[in-house]
XYZ file of C-alpha atoms in Angstrom:
86
model
C 0.000 0.000 0.000
C 1.048 3.573 -0.721
C 1.338 5.882 2.296
C -0.186 8.904 0.531
C -3.295 7.046 -0.686
C -6.631 7.505 1.076
C -9.390 4.902 1.565
C -11.176 6.358 -1.477
C -8.350 7.484 -3.797
C -5.162 6.071 -5.290
C -2.388 8.627 -5.781
C -0.394 6.293 -8.031
C -1.186 7.232 -11.632
C 0.661 7.344 -14.956
C 4.255 6.075 -14.806
C 3.825 5.155 -11.137
C 1.127 2.604 -12.022
C 3.478 0.933 -14.518
C 5.779 -0.049 -11.621
C 3.180 -0.355 -8.875
C 0.398 -2.203 -10.702
C -3.063 -1.620 -9.199
C -4.658 -4.880 -8.042
C -7.917 -5.267 -9.933
C -10.968 -5.611 -7.731
C -12.948 -7.166 -6.386
C -10.703 -9.561 -4.463
C -11.408 -12.431 -2.061
C -9.736 -13.352 1.232
C -7.899 -16.616 1.730
C -9.031 -18.881 4.548
C -7.906 -17.599 7.949
C -7.114 -14.052 6.798
C -9.092 -11.384 8.602
C -9.670 -7.855 7.420
C -12.037 -5.997 5.179
C -11.794 -6.051 1.412
C -13.348 -3.375 -0.727
C -12.862 -1.512 -3.968
C -12.346 2.011 -5.249
C -12.832 3.440 -8.712
C -9.597 4.784 -10.211
C -9.432 7.982 -12.252
C -9.419 5.905 -15.469
C -12.636 4.127 -14.427
C -11.037 0.782 -13.530
C -11.778 -0.887 -10.189
C -8.965 -1.408 -7.672
C -9.048 -3.757 -4.677
C -8.541 -2.379 -1.160
C -7.688 -4.066 2.144
C -8.619 -2.356 5.405
C -8.942 0.947 3.539
C -5.651 0.718 1.611
C -5.687 0.505 -2.203
C -3.615 -2.547 -3.193
C -0.816 -2.924 -5.740
C 1.711 -5.448 -6.953
C 5.308 -4.383 -7.566
C 6.737 -5.052 -11.025
C 10.022 -6.433 -9.602
C 8.218 -9.049 -7.490
C 7.676 -12.004 -9.796
C 6.821 -14.831 -7.386
C 4.621 -15.296 -4.310
C 6.266 -14.133 -1.091
C 8.548 -11.548 -2.694
C 8.355 -8.056 -1.196
C 11.198 -6.021 -2.687
C 8.968 -2.921 -2.793
C 8.377 -2.903 0.979
C 9.794 0.217 2.625
C 10.739 1.853 -0.684
C 10.301 5.646 -0.911
C 9.331 6.320 -4.544
C 6.749 8.250 -6.543
C 6.110 10.750 -3.773
C 5.698 8.459 -0.786
C 6.578 5.334 1.151
C 5.377 1.890 0.049
C 4.399 -0.849 2.535
C 3.749 -4.551 2.292
C 0.339 -5.661 3.531
C 1.087 -8.220 6.221
C -1.421 -10.749 7.499
C -1.080 -13.123 10.401
């Protein structure tokens, strides 16, 4: 998730969204994962998944499950965080 996003708006547009790819919504939770999924409408009209009020993305450099090379990176005007579930 992108620190400067809000629960209703993604601030990652244009070139940013080529590296931080918006996760298309709606999404479903895996068994045992708690939290609230939702969606927002992006400025281009597409639907993006959210988790606990954070628009979700995948990072272009992460190519396999479990990779998180974008976690803690400060790019495109803000800090990026991995969504962690327990």
